[in-house]
PDB file of C-alpha atoms in Angstrom:
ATOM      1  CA  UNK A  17       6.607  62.461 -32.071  1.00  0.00           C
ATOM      2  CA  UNK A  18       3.935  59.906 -30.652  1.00  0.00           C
ATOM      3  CA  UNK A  19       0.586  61.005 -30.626  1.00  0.00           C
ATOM      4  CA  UNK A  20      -1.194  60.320 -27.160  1.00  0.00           C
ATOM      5  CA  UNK A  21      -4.457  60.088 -28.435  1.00  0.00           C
ATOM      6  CA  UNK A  22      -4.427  56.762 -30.900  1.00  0.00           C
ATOM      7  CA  UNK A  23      -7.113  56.028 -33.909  1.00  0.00           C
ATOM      8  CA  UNK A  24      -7.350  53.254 -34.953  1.00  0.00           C
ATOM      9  CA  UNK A  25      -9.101  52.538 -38.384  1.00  0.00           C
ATOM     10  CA  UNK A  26      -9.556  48.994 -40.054  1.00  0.00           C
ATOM     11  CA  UNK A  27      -9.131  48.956 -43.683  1.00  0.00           C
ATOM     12  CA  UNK A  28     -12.703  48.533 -44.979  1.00  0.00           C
ATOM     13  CA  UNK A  29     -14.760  49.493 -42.076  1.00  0.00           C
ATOM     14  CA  UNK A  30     -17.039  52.691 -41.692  1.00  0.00           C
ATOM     15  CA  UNK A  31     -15.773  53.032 -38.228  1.00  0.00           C
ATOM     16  CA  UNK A  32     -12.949  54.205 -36.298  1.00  0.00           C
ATOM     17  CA  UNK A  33     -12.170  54.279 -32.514  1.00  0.00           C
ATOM     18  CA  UNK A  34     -10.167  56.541 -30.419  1.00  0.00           C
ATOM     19  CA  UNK A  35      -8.634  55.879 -27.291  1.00  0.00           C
ATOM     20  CA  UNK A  36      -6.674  58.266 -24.057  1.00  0.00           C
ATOM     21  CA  UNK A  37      -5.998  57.563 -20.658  1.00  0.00           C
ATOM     22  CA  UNK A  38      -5.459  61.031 -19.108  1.00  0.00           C
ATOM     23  CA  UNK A  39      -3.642  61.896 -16.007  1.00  0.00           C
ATOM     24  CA  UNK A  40      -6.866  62.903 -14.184  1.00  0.00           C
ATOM     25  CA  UNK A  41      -9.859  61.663 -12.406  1.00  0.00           C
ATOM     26  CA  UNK A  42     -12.671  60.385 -13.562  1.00  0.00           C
ATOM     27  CA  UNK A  43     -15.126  62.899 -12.820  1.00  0.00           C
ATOM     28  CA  UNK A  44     -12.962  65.962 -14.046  1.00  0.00           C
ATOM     29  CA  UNK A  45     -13.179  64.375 -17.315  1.00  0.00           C
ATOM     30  CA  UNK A  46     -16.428  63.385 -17.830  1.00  0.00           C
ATOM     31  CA  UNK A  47     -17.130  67.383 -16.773  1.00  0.00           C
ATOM     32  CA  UNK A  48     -14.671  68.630 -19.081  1.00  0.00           C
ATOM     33  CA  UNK A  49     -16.819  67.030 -22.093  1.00  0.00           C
ATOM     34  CA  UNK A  50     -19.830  68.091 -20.478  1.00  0.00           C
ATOM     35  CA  UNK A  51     -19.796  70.970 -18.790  1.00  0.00           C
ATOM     36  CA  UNK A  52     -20.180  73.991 -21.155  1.00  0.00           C
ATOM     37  CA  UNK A  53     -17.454  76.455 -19.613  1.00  0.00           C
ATOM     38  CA  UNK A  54     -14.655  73.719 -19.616  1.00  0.00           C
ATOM     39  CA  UNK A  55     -15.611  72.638 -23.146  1.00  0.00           C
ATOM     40  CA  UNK A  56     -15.221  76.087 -24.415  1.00  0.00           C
ATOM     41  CA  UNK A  57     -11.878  76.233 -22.568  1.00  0.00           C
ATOM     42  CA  UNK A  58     -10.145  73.061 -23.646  1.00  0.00           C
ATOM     43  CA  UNK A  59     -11.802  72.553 -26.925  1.00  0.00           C
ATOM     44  CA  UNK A  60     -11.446  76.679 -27.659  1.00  0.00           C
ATOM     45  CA  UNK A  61     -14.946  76.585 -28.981  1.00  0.00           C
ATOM     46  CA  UNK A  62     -17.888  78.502 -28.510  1.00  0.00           C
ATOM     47  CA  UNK A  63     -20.698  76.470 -26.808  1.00  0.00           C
ATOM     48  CA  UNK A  64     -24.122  77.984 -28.510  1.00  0.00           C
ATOM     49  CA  UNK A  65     -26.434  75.183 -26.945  1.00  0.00           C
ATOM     50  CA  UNK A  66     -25.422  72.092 -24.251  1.00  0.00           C
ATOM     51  CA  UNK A  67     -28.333  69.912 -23.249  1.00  0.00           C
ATOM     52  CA  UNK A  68     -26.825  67.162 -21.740  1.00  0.00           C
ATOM     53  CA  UNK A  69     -29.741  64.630 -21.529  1.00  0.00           C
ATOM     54  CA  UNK A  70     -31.446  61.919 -23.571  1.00  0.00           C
ATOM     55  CA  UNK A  71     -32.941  63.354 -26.351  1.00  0.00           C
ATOM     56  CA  UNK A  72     -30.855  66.019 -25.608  1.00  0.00           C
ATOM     57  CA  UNK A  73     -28.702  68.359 -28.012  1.00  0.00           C
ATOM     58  CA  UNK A  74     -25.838  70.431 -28.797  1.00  0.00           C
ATOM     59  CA  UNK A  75     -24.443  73.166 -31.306  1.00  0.00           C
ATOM     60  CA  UNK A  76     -20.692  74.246 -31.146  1.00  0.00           C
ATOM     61  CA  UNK A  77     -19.382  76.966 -33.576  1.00  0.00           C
ATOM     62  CA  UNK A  78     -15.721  77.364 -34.321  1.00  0.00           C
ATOM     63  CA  UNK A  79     -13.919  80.429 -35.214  1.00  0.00           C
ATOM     64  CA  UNK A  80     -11.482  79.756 -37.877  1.00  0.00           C
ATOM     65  CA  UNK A  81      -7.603  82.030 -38.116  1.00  0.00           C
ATOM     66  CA  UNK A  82      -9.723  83.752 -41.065  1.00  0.00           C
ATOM     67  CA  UNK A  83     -12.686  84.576 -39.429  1.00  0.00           C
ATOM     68  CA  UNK A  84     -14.852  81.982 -41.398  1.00  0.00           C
ATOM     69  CA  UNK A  85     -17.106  80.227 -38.248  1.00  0.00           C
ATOM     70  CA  UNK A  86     -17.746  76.746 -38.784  1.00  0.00           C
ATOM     71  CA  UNK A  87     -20.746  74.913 -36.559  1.00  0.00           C
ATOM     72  CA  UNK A  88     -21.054  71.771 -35.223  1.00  0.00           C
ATOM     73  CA  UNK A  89     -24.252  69.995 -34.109  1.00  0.00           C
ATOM     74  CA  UNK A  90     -25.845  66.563 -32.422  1.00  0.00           C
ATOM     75  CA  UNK A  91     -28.644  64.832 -30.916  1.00  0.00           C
ATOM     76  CA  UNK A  92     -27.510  62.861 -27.962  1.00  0.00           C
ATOM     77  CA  UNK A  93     -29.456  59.331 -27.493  1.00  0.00           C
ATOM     78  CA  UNK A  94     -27.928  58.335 -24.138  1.00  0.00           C
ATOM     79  CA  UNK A  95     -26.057  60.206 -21.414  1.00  0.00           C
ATOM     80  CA  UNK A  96     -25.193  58.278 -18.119  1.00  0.00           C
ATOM     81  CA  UNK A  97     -22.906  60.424 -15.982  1.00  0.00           C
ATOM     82  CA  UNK A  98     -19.078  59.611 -15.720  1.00  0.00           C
ATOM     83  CA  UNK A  99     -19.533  56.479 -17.967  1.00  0.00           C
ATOM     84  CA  UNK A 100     -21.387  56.892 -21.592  1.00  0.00           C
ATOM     85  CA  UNK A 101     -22.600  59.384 -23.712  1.00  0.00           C
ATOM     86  CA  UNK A 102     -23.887  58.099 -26.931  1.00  0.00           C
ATOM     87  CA  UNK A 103     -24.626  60.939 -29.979  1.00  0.00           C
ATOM     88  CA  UNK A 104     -24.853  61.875 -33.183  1.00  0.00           C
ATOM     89  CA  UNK A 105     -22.093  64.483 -34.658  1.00  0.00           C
ATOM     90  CA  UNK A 106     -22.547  66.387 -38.064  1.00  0.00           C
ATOM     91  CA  UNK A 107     -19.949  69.383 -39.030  1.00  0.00           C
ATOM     92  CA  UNK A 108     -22.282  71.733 -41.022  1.00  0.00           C
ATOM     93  CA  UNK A 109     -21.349  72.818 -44.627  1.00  0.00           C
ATOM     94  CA  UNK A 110     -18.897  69.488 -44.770  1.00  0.00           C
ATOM     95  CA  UNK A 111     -21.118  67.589 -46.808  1.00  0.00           C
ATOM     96  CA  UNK A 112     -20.288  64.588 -44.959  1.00  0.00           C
ATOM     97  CA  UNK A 113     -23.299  63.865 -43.029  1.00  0.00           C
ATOM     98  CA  UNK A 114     -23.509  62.882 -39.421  1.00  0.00           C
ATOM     99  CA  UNK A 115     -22.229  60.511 -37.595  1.00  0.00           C
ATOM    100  CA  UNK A 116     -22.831  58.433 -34.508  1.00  0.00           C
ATOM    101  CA  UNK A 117     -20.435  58.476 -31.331  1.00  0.00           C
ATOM    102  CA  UNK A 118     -20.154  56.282 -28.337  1.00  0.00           C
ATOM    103  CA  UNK A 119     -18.197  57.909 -25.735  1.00  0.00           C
ATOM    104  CA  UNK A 120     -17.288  55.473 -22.489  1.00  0.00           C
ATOM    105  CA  UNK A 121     -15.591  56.978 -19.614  1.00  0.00           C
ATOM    106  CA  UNK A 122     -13.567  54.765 -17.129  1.00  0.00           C
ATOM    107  CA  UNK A 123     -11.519  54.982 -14.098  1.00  0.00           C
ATOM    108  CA  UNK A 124      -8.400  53.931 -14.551  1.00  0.00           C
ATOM    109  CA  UNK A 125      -5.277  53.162 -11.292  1.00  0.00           C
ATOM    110  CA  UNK A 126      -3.672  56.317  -9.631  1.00  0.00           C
ATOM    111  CA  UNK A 127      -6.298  58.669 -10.264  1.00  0.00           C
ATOM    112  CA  UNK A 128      -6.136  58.358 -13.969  1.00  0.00           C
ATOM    113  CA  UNK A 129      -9.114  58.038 -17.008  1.00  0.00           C
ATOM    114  CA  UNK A 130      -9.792  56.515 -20.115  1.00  0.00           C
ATOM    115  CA  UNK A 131     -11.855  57.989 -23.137  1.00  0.00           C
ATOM    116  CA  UNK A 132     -13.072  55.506 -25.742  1.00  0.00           C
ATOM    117  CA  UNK A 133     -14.585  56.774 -28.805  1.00  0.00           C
ATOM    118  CA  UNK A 134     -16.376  54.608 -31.417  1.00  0.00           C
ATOM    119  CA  UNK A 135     -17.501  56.251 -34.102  1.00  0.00           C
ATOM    120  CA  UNK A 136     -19.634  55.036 -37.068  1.00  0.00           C
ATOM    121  CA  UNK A 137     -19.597  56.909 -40.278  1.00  0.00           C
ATOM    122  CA  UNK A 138     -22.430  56.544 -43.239  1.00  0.00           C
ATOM    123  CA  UNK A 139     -19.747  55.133 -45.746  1.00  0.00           C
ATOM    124  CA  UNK A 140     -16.488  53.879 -46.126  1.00  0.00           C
ATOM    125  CA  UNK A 141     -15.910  57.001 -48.421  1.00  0.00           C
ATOM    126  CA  UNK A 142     -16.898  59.806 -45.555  1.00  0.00           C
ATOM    127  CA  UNK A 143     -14.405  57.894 -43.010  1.00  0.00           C
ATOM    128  CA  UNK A 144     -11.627  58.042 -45.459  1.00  0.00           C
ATOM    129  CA  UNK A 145     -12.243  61.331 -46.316  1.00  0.00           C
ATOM    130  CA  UNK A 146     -12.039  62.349 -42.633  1.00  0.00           C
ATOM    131  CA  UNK A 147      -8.804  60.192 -41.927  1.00  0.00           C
ATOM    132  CA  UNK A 148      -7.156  62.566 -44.784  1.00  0.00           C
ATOM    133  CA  UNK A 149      -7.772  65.711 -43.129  1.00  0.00           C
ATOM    134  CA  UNK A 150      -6.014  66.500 -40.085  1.00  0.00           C
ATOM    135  CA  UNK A 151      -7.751  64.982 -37.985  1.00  0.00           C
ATOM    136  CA  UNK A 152      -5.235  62.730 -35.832  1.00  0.00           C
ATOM    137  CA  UNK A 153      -3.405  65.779 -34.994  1.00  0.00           C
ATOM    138  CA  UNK A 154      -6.485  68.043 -34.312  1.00  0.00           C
ATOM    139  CA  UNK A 155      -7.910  65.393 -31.891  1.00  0.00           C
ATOM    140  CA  UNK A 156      -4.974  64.579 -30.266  1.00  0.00           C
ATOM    141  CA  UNK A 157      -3.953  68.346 -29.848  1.00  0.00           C
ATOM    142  CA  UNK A 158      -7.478  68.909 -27.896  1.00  0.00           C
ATOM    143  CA  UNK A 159      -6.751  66.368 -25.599  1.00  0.00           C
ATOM    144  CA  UNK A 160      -3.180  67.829 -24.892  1.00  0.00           C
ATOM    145  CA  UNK A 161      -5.455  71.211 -24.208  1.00  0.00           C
ATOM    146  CA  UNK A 162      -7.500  68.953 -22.343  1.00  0.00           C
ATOM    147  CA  UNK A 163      -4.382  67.700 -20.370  1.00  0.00           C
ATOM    148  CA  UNK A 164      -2.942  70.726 -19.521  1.00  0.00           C
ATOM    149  CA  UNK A 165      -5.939  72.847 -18.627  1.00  0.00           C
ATOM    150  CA  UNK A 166      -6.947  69.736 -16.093  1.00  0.00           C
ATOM    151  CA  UNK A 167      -3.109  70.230 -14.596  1.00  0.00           C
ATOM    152  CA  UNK A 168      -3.844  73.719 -13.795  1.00  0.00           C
ATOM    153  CA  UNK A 169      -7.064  72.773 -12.518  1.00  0.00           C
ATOM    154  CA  UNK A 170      -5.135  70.372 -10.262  1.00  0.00           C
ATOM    155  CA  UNK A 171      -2.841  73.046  -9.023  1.00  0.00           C
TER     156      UNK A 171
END
């Protein structure tokens, strides 16, 4: 099965981008990766700290099907509603340092979006290392959340 939500990673580049249009508007989206009670919805996180603002920051924890919580932090370095937020990202306890994110929002026809991420990664090695995880299918299974929680919200 197709994934919706495409990576695509040169060989030999510390980078990677991401790319989905979704079937809603532009300003539901940008609120779903903003607004703290969506996030936790879609994302099925718990949002500990959402400061959405230059300079701004954020802390995520994530309750794993054994209990063990993992966290997730960032400083974010620009945030222009409904079209960029650039940040840093950093899972804690990964060992695999943090990253930086570029997040553009854009209107697309019919009412639709589109979510580009860039993301720059310290080393080759750490990008790799991501791209072997499950990471495609975790990414691409938030935005079906995303998706489907933004159809009910359209009911």
């Amino acid at each position: 099965m197709e994934l919706k939500t495409k990576i695509r990673a040169k060989e030999g580049k510390q980078e990677l981008f991401i790319t989905r249009e979704f079937d809603l508007p532009l300003p539901l989206l940008f609120k779903a990766y903003t607004e703290a009670e969506l996030l936790e919805q879609w994302m099925g996180t718990k949002v500990l700290q959402l400061e959405n603002k230059k300079f701004g920051c954020y802390r995520f924890e994530t309750t794993d099907p054994m209990g063990n919580k993992h966290g997730f932090n960032g400083v974010i370095h620009a945030f222009l509603p409904e079209q960029k937020i650039i940040r840093t990202f950093e899972m804690e306890n990964a060992n695999m340092g943090p990253q930086l994110e570029f997040l553009e929002f854009e209107s697309s026809p019919n009412d639709r979006s589109m979510l580009t991420m860039h993301l720059v990664f310290k080393s080759i090695a750490i990008r790799d290392q991501l791209l072997k995880l499950p990471f495609a299918q975790g990414i691409n299974m938030a935005h079906n959340r995303l998706q489907e929680f933004a159809n009910q919200k359209k009911d």
